[in-house]
Short mmCIF file of C-alpha atoms in Angstrom, two decimals:
data_model
loop_
_atom_site.label_atom_id
_atom_site.label_comp_id
_atom_site.label_asym_id
_atom_site.label_seq_id
_atom_site.Cartn_x
_atom_site.Cartn_y
_atom_site.Cartn_z
CA MET A 18 -57.78 28.91 -110.21
CA LYS A 19 -60.52 26.30 -109.83
CA THR A 20 -58.68 24.04 -112.22
CA ASN A 21 -55.51 24.11 -110.06
CA PHE A 22 -57.50 23.35 -106.91
CA ARG A 23 -59.08 20.29 -108.56
CA ILE A 24 -55.66 19.03 -109.61
CA VAL A 25 -54.26 19.34 -106.04
CA LEU A 26 -57.32 17.67 -104.49
CA ILE A 27 -57.22 14.77 -106.93
CA ALA A 28 -53.49 14.26 -106.24
CA PHE A 29 -54.04 14.31 -102.48
CA LEU A 30 -56.89 11.82 -102.61
CA SER A 31 -54.91 9.56 -104.95
CA GLY A 32 -51.99 9.56 -102.50
CA LEU A 33 -54.22 8.54 -99.60
CA GLY A 34 -55.77 5.80 -101.67
CA GLY A 35 -52.39 4.47 -102.74
CA ALA A 36 -51.08 4.45 -99.18
CA TYR A 37 -54.14 2.58 -97.96
CA LEU A 38 -53.87 0.05 -100.77
CA TYR A 39 -50.16 -0.58 -100.02
CA GLN A 40 -50.83 -1.11 -96.33
CA GLN A 41 -53.65 -3.57 -96.92
CA VAL A 42 -52.29 -5.52 -99.85
CA VAL A 43 -48.52 -5.11 -100.31
CA GLN A 44 -47.11 -4.63 -96.77
CA PRO A 45 -47.34 -7.83 -94.61
CA THR A 46 -49.30 -7.52 -91.39
CA PRO A 47 -46.94 -7.59 -88.29
CA VAL A 48 -47.57 -10.51 -85.90
CA THR A 49 -47.01 -10.23 -82.12
CA GLU A 50 -45.72 -13.59 -80.92
CA ILE A 51 -46.74 -14.64 -77.39
CA ILE A 52 -44.57 -17.35 -75.85
CA ARG A 53 -45.93 -19.25 -72.89
CA GLU A 54 -43.12 -20.58 -70.68
CA VAL A 55 -43.48 -24.15 -69.54
CA PRO A 56 -42.16 -24.67 -65.99
CA THR A 57 -38.69 -26.22 -65.90
CA TYR A 58 -39.81 -29.44 -64.30
CA GLN A 59 -42.63 -29.88 -66.85
CA ARG A 60 -40.27 -29.36 -69.79
CA ALA A 61 -37.88 -31.85 -68.28
CA ASN A 62 -40.62 -34.44 -68.01
CA ASN A 63 -41.37 -34.00 -71.72
CA PHE A 64 -37.84 -35.10 -72.65
CA SER A 65 -38.05 -38.58 -74.05
CA ASN A 66 -34.62 -39.60 -72.72
CA TYR A 67 -35.65 -39.18 -69.07
CA ASN A 68 -37.55 -42.47 -69.13
CA ASP A 69 -38.08 -43.87 -65.60
CA GLU A 70 -35.93 -41.20 -63.91
CA SER A 71 -38.16 -38.27 -64.91
CA ASN A 72 -39.26 -37.80 -61.30
CA ALA A 73 -35.71 -36.81 -60.38
CA ALA A 74 -36.33 -33.45 -62.04
CA LEU A 75 -39.32 -32.67 -59.85
CA PRO A 76 -38.76 -30.17 -57.02
CA VAL A 77 -37.71 -31.95 -53.80
CA ASP A 78 -39.97 -31.35 -50.79
CA PHE A 79 -37.72 -30.96 -47.75
CA ARG A 80 -40.53 -30.12 -45.34
CA ARG A 81 -41.00 -33.66 -44.06
CA ALA A 82 -37.26 -34.17 -43.51
CA ALA A 83 -36.93 -30.82 -41.74
CA GLU A 84 -39.94 -31.38 -39.49
CA LYS A 85 -38.69 -34.84 -38.59
CA SER A 86 -35.16 -33.73 -37.63
CA VAL A 87 -35.24 -30.18 -36.22
CA HIS A 88 -36.69 -31.30 -32.87
CA SER A 89 -33.67 -33.58 -32.36
CA VAL A 90 -31.12 -30.75 -32.64
CA VAL A 91 -30.03 -28.79 -29.54
CA TYR A 92 -28.03 -25.70 -28.68
CA ILE A 93 -24.82 -26.21 -26.66
CA LYS A 94 -23.02 -23.63 -24.52
CA ASN A 95 -19.37 -24.04 -23.53
CA LEU A 96 -18.72 -22.09 -20.29
CA GLN A 97 -15.11 -21.38 -19.34
CA ARG A 98 -14.15 -19.44 -16.25
CA SER A 99 -11.49 -16.79 -16.65
CA ARG A 100 -8.04 -18.02 -15.72
CA ARG A 101 -6.48 -14.56 -15.80
CA SER A 102 -4.16 -14.00 -12.84
CA LEU A 103 -3.84 -10.70 -10.99
CA SER A 104 -1.37 -8.18 -12.41
CA PHE A 105 0.29 -5.08 -10.94
CA LEU A 106 -2.48 -2.90 -12.43
CA ASP A 107 -5.12 -5.05 -10.72
CA TYR A 108 -3.55 -4.32 -7.34
CA PHE A 109 -3.05 -0.64 -8.29
CA TYR A 110 -6.76 -0.23 -9.08
CA GLY A 111 -7.87 -2.21 -6.05
CA ARG A 112 -8.90 -5.43 -7.78
CA GLU A 113 -7.80 -8.03 -5.22
CA VAL A 114 -9.49 -11.14 -6.65
CA PRO A 115 -9.27 -12.68 -10.11
CA SER A 116 -12.03 -11.85 -12.58
CA ASN A 117 -15.17 -13.99 -12.56
CA GLU A 118 -15.71 -13.43 -16.25
CA VAL A 119 -17.04 -16.41 -18.19
CA ALA A 120 -16.17 -17.05 -21.82
CA ILE A 121 -18.99 -18.63 -23.79
CA GLY A 122 -18.50 -20.79 -26.84
CA SER A 123 -21.40 -22.44 -28.57
CA GLY A 124 -22.46 -24.92 -31.17
CA SER A 125 -25.10 -27.48 -32.00
CA GLY A 126 -25.73 -31.05 -30.91
CA VAL A 127 -27.94 -34.00 -31.82
CA ILE A 128 -30.10 -36.10 -29.47
CA TYR A 129 -28.81 -39.65 -29.85
CA SER A 130 -31.16 -41.40 -27.45
CA GLU A 131 -34.33 -40.50 -25.59
CA ASP A 132 -32.61 -40.95 -22.22
CA GLY A 133 -30.34 -37.95 -22.75
CA TYR A 134 -27.21 -38.87 -24.74
CA ILE A 135 -26.15 -35.98 -26.99
CA ILE A 136 -23.64 -35.97 -29.88
CA THR A 137 -21.61 -32.88 -30.74
CA ASN A 138 -18.14 -31.90 -31.95
CA ASN A 139 -15.13 -32.18 -29.69
CA HIS A 140 -14.08 -28.65 -30.61
CA VAL A 141 -17.48 -27.30 -29.46
CA ILE A 142 -16.95 -28.42 -25.84
CA LYS A 143 -13.15 -28.41 -25.67
CA GLY A 144 -11.81 -26.68 -22.55
CA ALA A 145 -15.27 -26.28 -20.98
CA ASP A 146 -15.66 -25.91 -17.20
CA GLU A 147 -19.39 -26.32 -17.59
CA ILE A 148 -21.57 -27.45 -20.48
CA GLU A 149 -25.19 -26.46 -20.95
CA VAL A 150 -27.66 -28.02 -23.36
CA GLN A 151 -30.75 -26.06 -24.36
CA HIS A 152 -33.65 -27.84 -26.00
CA GLU A 153 -37.04 -26.32 -26.72
CA LYS A 154 -36.89 -23.66 -23.98
CA ARG A 155 -35.42 -26.03 -21.36
CA THR A 156 -31.82 -25.81 -20.10
CA TYR A 157 -29.89 -28.84 -18.83
CA ARG A 158 -26.49 -29.20 -17.19
CA ALA A 159 -24.50 -31.74 -19.22
CA THR A 160 -21.72 -34.12 -18.20
CA LEU A 161 -19.01 -35.18 -20.63
CA VAL A 162 -19.13 -38.92 -21.34
CA GLY A 163 -16.06 -38.97 -23.59
CA THR A 164 -14.44 -37.68 -26.75
CA ASP A 165 -12.71 -38.85 -29.90
CA PRO A 166 -10.51 -35.88 -30.91
CA ASP A 167 -9.32 -37.67 -34.06
CA MET A 168 -12.87 -37.71 -35.43
CA ASP A 169 -13.91 -34.47 -33.66
CA ILE A 170 -16.79 -36.19 -31.85
CA ALA A 171 -17.89 -35.72 -28.21
CA VAL A 172 -20.70 -37.40 -26.30
CA LEU A 173 -22.65 -35.62 -23.54
CA LYS A 174 -25.30 -36.81 -21.07
CA ILE A 175 -28.19 -34.80 -19.66
CA GLU A 176 -30.74 -35.93 -17.09
CA ALA A 177 -33.89 -36.14 -19.17
CA ASN A 178 -36.26 -38.74 -20.56
CA ASN A 179 -38.55 -39.13 -23.55
CA LEU A 180 -36.41 -36.83 -25.69
CA PRO A 181 -37.00 -36.86 -29.48
CA ALA A 182 -34.00 -38.96 -30.52
CA ILE A 183 -33.04 -38.71 -34.17
CA ASN A 184 -33.47 -41.69 -36.49
CA ILE A 185 -30.14 -42.94 -37.82
CA ALA A 186 -29.49 -44.24 -41.33
CA LYS A 187 -26.54 -46.20 -42.69
CA SER A 188 -23.99 -43.77 -44.11
CA SER A 189 -22.55 -46.61 -46.20
CA THR A 190 -25.58 -46.27 -48.49
CA VAL A 191 -25.00 -42.55 -49.17
CA LYS A 192 -24.08 -41.68 -52.77
CA VAL A 193 -22.63 -38.58 -54.40
CA GLY A 194 -25.52 -36.45 -55.66
CA ASP A 195 -27.96 -37.40 -52.87
CA TRP A 196 -30.02 -34.51 -51.48
CA VAL A 197 -29.20 -33.67 -47.85
CA LEU A 198 -30.14 -31.13 -45.18
CA ALA A 199 -27.75 -29.57 -42.66
CA VAL A 200 -29.70 -28.93 -39.46
CA GLY A 201 -28.23 -26.79 -36.69
CA ASN A 202 -29.19 -24.63 -33.72
CA PRO A 203 -26.70 -21.75 -33.86
CA PHE A 204 -26.71 -19.13 -31.12
CA ASN A 205 -29.90 -20.61 -29.63
CA LEU A 206 -31.96 -19.57 -32.62
CA THR A 207 -34.83 -21.68 -33.85
CA SER A 208 -33.26 -24.62 -35.63
CA THR A 209 -31.90 -23.64 -39.03
CA VAL A 210 -32.04 -25.84 -42.09
CA THR A 211 -29.98 -25.57 -45.28
CA ALA A 212 -30.21 -27.84 -48.30
CA GLY A 213 -27.62 -29.22 -50.68
CA ILE A 214 -26.25 -32.39 -52.18
CA VAL A 215 -23.50 -34.82 -51.27
CA SER A 216 -20.50 -33.45 -53.17
CA ALA A 217 -17.92 -36.13 -52.36
CA LEU A 218 -17.22 -39.04 -50.07
CA GLY A 219 -13.91 -39.41 -48.25
CA GLY A 220 -10.90 -39.46 -50.54
CA GLU A 221 -12.90 -38.40 -53.61
CA ALA A 222 -12.04 -34.80 -52.69
CA ASN A 223 -8.30 -35.34 -52.86
CA ALA A 224 -7.50 -31.65 -53.37
CA LEU A 225 -9.00 -30.81 -49.99
CA ARG A 226 -7.56 -33.62 -47.92
CA GLU A 227 -4.34 -31.83 -46.99
CA ASN A 228 -6.41 -29.06 -45.38
CA PHE A 229 -8.80 -31.38 -43.60
CA PRO A 230 -7.51 -33.85 -41.00
CA ILE A 231 -10.39 -36.33 -41.18
CA GLU A 232 -10.24 -38.66 -44.18
CA GLN A 233 -13.56 -40.38 -43.42
CA TYR A 234 -16.16 -37.76 -44.20
CA ILE A 235 -19.19 -36.76 -46.23
CA GLN A 236 -18.68 -33.53 -48.16
CA THR A 237 -21.71 -31.37 -48.90
CA ASP A 238 -22.47 -27.99 -50.40
CA ALA A 239 -25.27 -27.42 -47.86
CA ALA A 240 -24.30 -24.31 -45.90
CA ILE A 241 -22.55 -25.17 -42.62
CA ASN A 242 -21.46 -22.17 -40.55
CA PRO A 243 -19.57 -22.24 -37.23
CA GLY A 244 -22.72 -22.23 -35.08
CA ASN A 245 -23.94 -25.33 -36.92
CA SER A 246 -20.93 -27.43 -35.84
CA GLY A 247 -22.15 -30.57 -34.12
CA GLY A 248 -25.51 -30.45 -35.87
CA ALA A 249 -27.13 -33.10 -38.04
CA LEU A 250 -26.67 -33.93 -41.69
CA VAL A 251 -29.84 -35.79 -42.69
CA ASP A 252 -31.19 -37.43 -45.81
CA ILE A 253 -34.49 -36.50 -47.49
CA ASN A 254 -36.31 -38.77 -45.03
CA GLY A 255 -34.93 -36.84 -42.05
CA ASN A 256 -32.61 -39.65 -40.95
CA LEU A 257 -29.11 -38.89 -39.64
CA ILE A 258 -26.28 -39.72 -42.03
CA GLY A 259 -23.55 -37.58 -40.43
CA ILE A 260 -22.52 -35.06 -37.78
CA ASN A 261 -21.54 -31.68 -39.24
CA THR A 262 -18.02 -30.93 -38.16
CA SER A 263 -16.12 -28.47 -40.30
CA ILE A 264 -15.89 -26.06 -43.18
CA ILE A 265 -12.97 -25.07 -45.38
CA SER A 266 -12.90 -21.30 -45.67
CA ARG A 267 -10.42 -18.46 -45.35
CA THR A 268 -13.04 -16.37 -43.55
CA GLY A 269 -14.45 -19.04 -41.24
CA SER A 270 -17.85 -18.79 -42.92
CA TYR A 271 -19.59 -20.98 -45.45
CA ALA A 272 -17.74 -21.13 -48.77
CA GLY A 273 -19.22 -24.17 -50.48
CA TYR A 274 -17.37 -26.94 -48.65
CA GLY A 275 -18.94 -28.53 -45.58
CA PHE A 276 -17.98 -31.82 -43.95
CA ALA A 277 -19.71 -34.37 -41.75
CA VAL A 278 -18.49 -37.49 -39.93
CA PRO A 279 -20.44 -40.48 -41.35
CA SER A 280 -23.15 -41.92 -39.10
CA ASP A 281 -21.65 -45.43 -39.19
CA ILE A 282 -18.49 -44.07 -37.57
CA VAL A 283 -20.47 -41.85 -35.17
CA VAL A 284 -22.56 -44.75 -33.85
CA LYS A 285 -19.42 -46.81 -33.22
CA ILE A 286 -17.82 -43.92 -31.31
CA VAL A 287 -20.92 -43.21 -29.20
CA GLU A 288 -21.50 -46.82 -28.22
CA ASP A 289 -17.83 -47.31 -27.29
CA LEU A 290 -17.74 -44.14 -25.19
CA LYS A 291 -20.96 -45.09 -23.42
CA LYS A 292 -19.71 -48.58 -22.61
CA TYR A 293 -15.94 -48.24 -22.21
CA LYS A 294 -15.27 -44.47 -21.87
CA VAL A 295 -12.75 -44.86 -24.70
CA VAL A 296 -13.14 -45.64 -28.40
CA GLN A 297 -12.12 -49.20 -29.21
CA LYS A 298 -10.21 -48.55 -32.42
CA ALA A 299 -9.41 -51.48 -34.67
CA PHE A 300 -6.29 -52.01 -36.76
CA THR A 301 -5.21 -54.49 -39.42
CA GLY A 302 -1.48 -54.36 -38.73
CA ALA A 303 -0.91 -53.12 -42.29
CA GLU A 304 -0.12 -49.70 -43.72
CA VAL A 305 -1.88 -49.04 -47.02
CA LEU A 306 -1.59 -46.42 -49.77
CA ASP A 307 -3.97 -44.90 -52.30
CA ILE A 308 -3.11 -46.09 -55.79
CA ASP A 309 -2.45 -43.38 -58.35
CA GLU A 310 -1.04 -43.66 -61.86
CA ASN A 311 2.60 -43.29 -60.80
CA LEU A 312 2.32 -45.83 -57.97
CA ALA A 313 0.53 -48.29 -60.23
CA LYS A 314 3.33 -48.02 -62.79
CA LYS A 315 6.05 -48.56 -60.16
CA ALA A 316 4.25 -51.49 -58.54
CA GLY A 317 3.19 -53.07 -61.83
CA ILE A 318 -0.52 -52.76 -61.03
CA LYS A 319 -2.87 -52.86 -64.00
CA ASN A 320 -5.70 -50.72 -62.58
CA LEU A 321 -6.17 -48.08 -59.88
CA ASN A 322 -8.89 -49.83 -57.86
CA GLY A 323 -8.15 -50.84 -54.27
CA VAL A 324 -5.36 -49.90 -51.86
CA LEU A 325 -1.76 -51.08 -51.93
CA VAL A 326 -0.32 -52.80 -48.85
CA GLU A 327 2.87 -50.84 -48.18
CA SER A 328 4.13 -52.63 -45.07
CA ILE A 329 3.08 -55.36 -42.64
CA ARG A 330 3.80 -55.50 -38.92
CA ARG A 331 5.35 -58.84 -38.07
CA GLN A 332 3.02 -61.17 -36.19
CA GLY A 333 0.22 -58.66 -36.55
CA ALA A 334 -3.29 -59.27 -37.83
CA ALA A 335 -2.46 -58.84 -41.53
CA ASP A 336 0.68 -60.96 -41.22
CA ASN A 337 -1.27 -63.75 -39.52
CA ALA A 338 -3.90 -63.56 -42.27
CA GLY A 339 -1.25 -64.13 -44.95
CA LEU A 340 -1.16 -60.65 -46.47
CA GLU A 341 2.15 -59.36 -47.83
CA PRO A 342 3.57 -55.99 -48.92
CA GLY A 343 2.62 -55.41 -52.54
CA ASP A 344 -0.84 -56.99 -52.23
CA VAL A 345 -3.78 -54.89 -53.39
CA ILE A 346 -6.88 -55.02 -51.15
CA LYS A 347 -10.00 -54.94 -53.35
CA ARG A 348 -12.92 -55.72 -51.04
CA ILE A 349 -13.63 -56.05 -47.31
CA ASP A 350 -16.74 -57.95 -46.23
CA GLY A 351 -18.11 -57.58 -49.75
CA LYS A 352 -17.66 -53.79 -49.85
CA ASN A 353 -15.56 -52.36 -52.68
CA ILE A 354 -12.42 -50.57 -51.48
CA SER A 355 -11.77 -47.71 -53.87
CA SER A 356 -9.46 -45.57 -51.72
CA LYS A 357 -7.68 -45.36 -48.40
CA SER A 358 -10.60 -43.40 -46.98
CA SER A 359 -13.08 -46.17 -47.85
CA TYR A 360 -10.65 -48.68 -46.32
CA ASP A 361 -10.38 -46.56 -43.15
CA GLU A 362 -14.15 -46.16 -42.96
CA VAL A 363 -14.75 -49.91 -43.02
CA ILE A 364 -12.07 -50.59 -40.40
CA GLY A 365 -13.14 -47.56 -38.34
CA SER A 366 -16.63 -48.99 -37.87
CA ARG A 367 -15.25 -52.26 -36.43
CA SER A 368 -13.77 -53.25 -33.06
CA PRO A 369 -10.71 -55.26 -31.97
CA GLY A 370 -11.52 -58.96 -32.19
CA ASP A 371 -13.93 -58.55 -35.12
CA LYS A 372 -13.34 -60.91 -38.02
CA ILE A 373 -13.41 -59.49 -41.54
CA THR A 374 -13.14 -61.10 -44.99
CA VAL A 375 -10.49 -59.51 -47.18
CA GLN A 376 -10.28 -59.98 -50.95
CA TYR A 377 -6.88 -59.06 -52.35
CA GLU A 378 -4.90 -59.30 -55.56
CA ARG A 379 -1.39 -60.72 -55.80
CA ASN A 380 0.48 -61.16 -59.07
CA GLY A 381 -2.72 -60.64 -61.04
CA ARG A 382 -4.70 -63.31 -59.16
CA LEU A 383 -7.49 -62.78 -56.61
CA PHE A 384 -7.35 -64.37 -53.17
CA GLU A 385 -9.52 -64.21 -50.07
CA THR A 386 -8.60 -64.47 -46.40
CA GLU A 387 -10.07 -63.88 -42.96
CA LEU A 388 -8.43 -61.30 -40.73
CA VAL A 389 -9.03 -60.76 -37.01
CA LEU A 390 -8.70 -57.05 -36.18
CA GLU A 391 -6.42 -56.01 -33.35
CA ASN A 392 -6.19 -53.08 -30.94
CA VAL A 393 -3.46 -50.45 -30.81
CA TYR A 394 -1.26 -52.81 -28.76
CA GLY A 395 -1.52 -55.63 -31.29
CA ASN A 396 -3.97 -57.91 -29.44
CA THR A 397 -7.74 -58.29 -29.39
CA GLU A 398 -8.44 -57.14 -25.83
CA ILE A 399 -10.94 -54.39 -25.00
CA LEU A 400 -9.00 -51.43 -23.65
CA GLY A 401 -9.63 -49.21 -20.64
CA GLU A 402 -9.50 -45.45 -20.30
CA GLU A 403 -5.68 -45.46 -20.36
CA ALA A 404 -5.54 -46.69 -23.94
CA LEU A 405 -2.96 -45.01 -26.13
CA ASP A 406 -3.66 -43.54 -29.51
CA LYS A 407 -2.18 -44.77 -32.78
CA ASP A 408 0.23 -41.83 -32.85
CA ASP A 409 1.62 -42.92 -29.48
CA ILE A 410 2.98 -46.14 -31.01
CA TYR A 411 5.61 -46.44 -33.72
CA PHE A 412 6.87 -49.50 -35.60
CA SER A 413 10.25 -49.35 -37.34
CA ASN A 414 10.90 -51.81 -40.13
CA TYR A 415 14.63 -51.10 -39.90
CA LEU A 416 14.77 -51.80 -36.17
CA GLY A 417 12.24 -54.62 -36.39
CA ALA A 418 10.70 -53.24 -33.24
CA GLU A 419 7.63 -51.43 -31.95
CA LEU A 420 8.05 -48.59 -29.47
CA ARG A 421 5.29 -46.85 -27.52
CA LYS A 422 4.74 -44.15 -24.94
CA LEU A 423 4.14 -44.96 -21.29
CA THR A 424 0.50 -44.86 -20.22
CA PRO A 425 -0.45 -42.48 -17.40
CA GLY A 426 -0.88 -45.48 -15.10
CA GLU A 427 2.60 -46.82 -15.92
CA LYS A 428 4.13 -43.41 -15.25
CA GLN A 429 2.42 -43.25 -11.89
CA ARG A 430 3.37 -46.79 -10.85
CA MET A 431 7.01 -46.36 -11.90
CA GLY A 432 7.37 -42.76 -10.73
CA LEU A 433 8.41 -41.57 -14.20
CA LYS A 434 7.62 -38.50 -16.24
CA ILE A 435 9.15 -39.72 -19.51
CA GLY A 436 10.07 -43.00 -21.12
CA VAL A 437 9.49 -45.16 -24.19
CA VAL A 438 8.54 -48.83 -23.90
CA VAL A 439 10.03 -51.47 -26.20
CA SER A 440 6.71 -53.23 -26.76
CA LYS A 441 7.64 -55.72 -29.50
CA ILE A 442 10.88 -57.05 -31.05
CA ASP A 443 11.04 -59.15 -34.20
CA LYS A 444 13.33 -62.04 -33.26
CA GLU A 445 14.00 -62.99 -36.87
CA ARG A 446 15.00 -59.70 -38.48
CA GLY A 447 15.71 -56.08 -37.70
CA PHE A 448 18.51 -54.24 -35.91
CA MET A 449 16.95 -54.18 -32.43
CA ARG A 450 17.33 -57.95 -31.92
CA ARG A 451 21.14 -57.46 -31.85
CA LEU A 452 20.90 -55.35 -28.70
CA ASP A 453 20.38 -56.52 -25.14
CA LEU A 454 16.98 -54.82 -24.98
CA GLU A 455 13.95 -57.01 -24.36
CA GLU A 456 10.23 -56.58 -24.78
CA GLY A 457 8.89 -54.62 -21.82
CA ASP A 458 12.10 -52.64 -21.17
CA VAL A 459 11.67 -48.88 -20.79
CA ILE A 460 14.17 -46.56 -22.47
CA LEU A 461 14.60 -43.49 -20.25
CA ALA A 462 17.31 -41.69 -22.20
CA ILE A 463 19.75 -42.12 -25.09
CA ASN A 464 23.08 -40.30 -24.79
CA ARG A 465 21.53 -38.41 -21.83
CA ARG A 466 18.69 -37.14 -23.97
CA GLY A 467 15.29 -37.95 -22.47
CA ALA A 468 13.18 -40.43 -24.42
CA GLN A 469 9.60 -39.20 -24.94
CA ASP A 470 8.53 -39.72 -28.53
CA PRO A 471 8.66 -43.31 -29.93
CA GLU A 472 9.20 -42.24 -33.53
CA ALA A 473 11.99 -39.81 -32.58
CA VAL A 474 13.72 -42.51 -30.53
CA ALA A 475 13.51 -45.05 -33.37
CA LYS A 476 14.90 -42.63 -35.96
CA TYR A 477 17.70 -41.52 -33.62
CA ILE A 478 18.82 -45.12 -33.15
CA GLN A 479 18.48 -45.84 -36.85
CA ASN A 480 20.62 -42.89 -37.96
CA TYR A 481 23.24 -42.83 -35.18
CA TYR A 482 26.90 -43.76 -35.65
CA GLY A 483 29.50 -44.06 -32.88
CA ARG A 484 29.27 -44.78 -29.16
CA ILE A 485 25.75 -44.78 -27.80
CA TYR A 486 24.39 -45.06 -24.24
CA PHE A 487 20.94 -46.40 -23.33
CA GLU A 488 19.57 -45.68 -19.87
CA ILE A 489 16.81 -48.21 -19.27
CA ILE A 490 14.58 -49.81 -16.67
CA ASP A 491 14.32 -53.51 -17.42
CA LYS A 492 11.33 -55.76 -16.78
CA SER A 493 12.53 -56.54 -13.26
CA GLY A 494 12.49 -52.84 -12.39
CA THR A 495 16.29 -52.48 -12.33
CA GLN A 496 17.77 -49.31 -13.80
CA ARG A 497 20.95 -49.82 -15.79
CA THR A 498 23.01 -48.44 -18.68
CA LEU A 499 23.77 -50.26 -21.94
CA THR A 500 26.71 -49.13 -24.06
CA TYR A 501 27.30 -49.89 -27.75
CA ARG A 502 29.31 -48.65 -30.68
CA PHE A 503 27.34 -48.44 -33.91
CA GLN A 504 29.41 -48.81 -37.05
#
């Protein structure tokens, strides 16, 4: 019995000893690895290929830019009185006067000057009976100085002094990838600030252009919601580079695409509206096209840089400067022209009468010429409040003539409600020179159809066959009828 017990004890102790020996000698000791994470910006700075641009990886401090710009952003209220007329039910229930309800729209604005000029979007104040501007707990009644619906910009004036006007930078220096802040004052909240980068400039976002009417813009991924419309887009120094104007979204809320009108264009609009009450828009007298691969192949152009001159208005600015259809404009005043939007931005920041230097390519050779910009009527005069827009004037190459709408003043003086003016006729070519119409004649109707739209009138004449009747008022004020048969 004792012998068996000794055998079991010895076996047990031997097993323990063997297990201990295996653990200490044979089996490797497990190691717990502790990894210390290096902050992202520190790791980036350790990369040898960062060289002098290593600071770009450091976190950007937006506090200075925000503090510098938020005090220049205001809240804007659009007050519209109800225009609802009385109905049968109003009389039935004893309501004998129209409702005094007021609809309120709102948005943001930017203080342009310390004496009370405010920039906002045209759509923010459109249709307003009264406009209020609220700034740092004070409310001001605003007057409308003027608008540029094409660029969605409006200028207001409040009676105040020593306001914190925003500093303005040159938008022409903005590059894709620059950090920006979108500053707004939606719904009279404390100014809100969102950060992002410049995603595209003008025509670089070609896929979006068909949904967005303004070709001259700065695109950003900084969140811009409806209440921020009219607010400021600023650089990392807090300087204005654009006025926030729009988003592209199915829901009407931020979806990654925000747009701002460049500050160079905004300044031009504001100064014109302050001085003339109308924007003095400049034109070259040439229609240009973006150059893509197909157009380059058709036109025999070797590269895609620049814009192609599609047509030239006879005796216009481009014609007088020696430009011809088929030329490719490469630079204007030393600035590279990469797209139609960059071309429009340069011209949009100028005024009629300004002289620009145009570098263009013709038959593979570079040339340079000086061009004097013209107004919508084809001269260099500064226009008054009755100035027409570009869409109110139409030039037909086939007719060799320019047609335009009557101005409000002309309608009043002549006692007319409709009419299209023959403003220019090319005496050397074009179909219109064969008719008895002269520059300054007003076409009232064609075949008893009232003439209202210049483009529609031109295309009707161009495509018509058979007997045609023109009812006109000539330059002497005499109303008469011209009859022709077009073959």
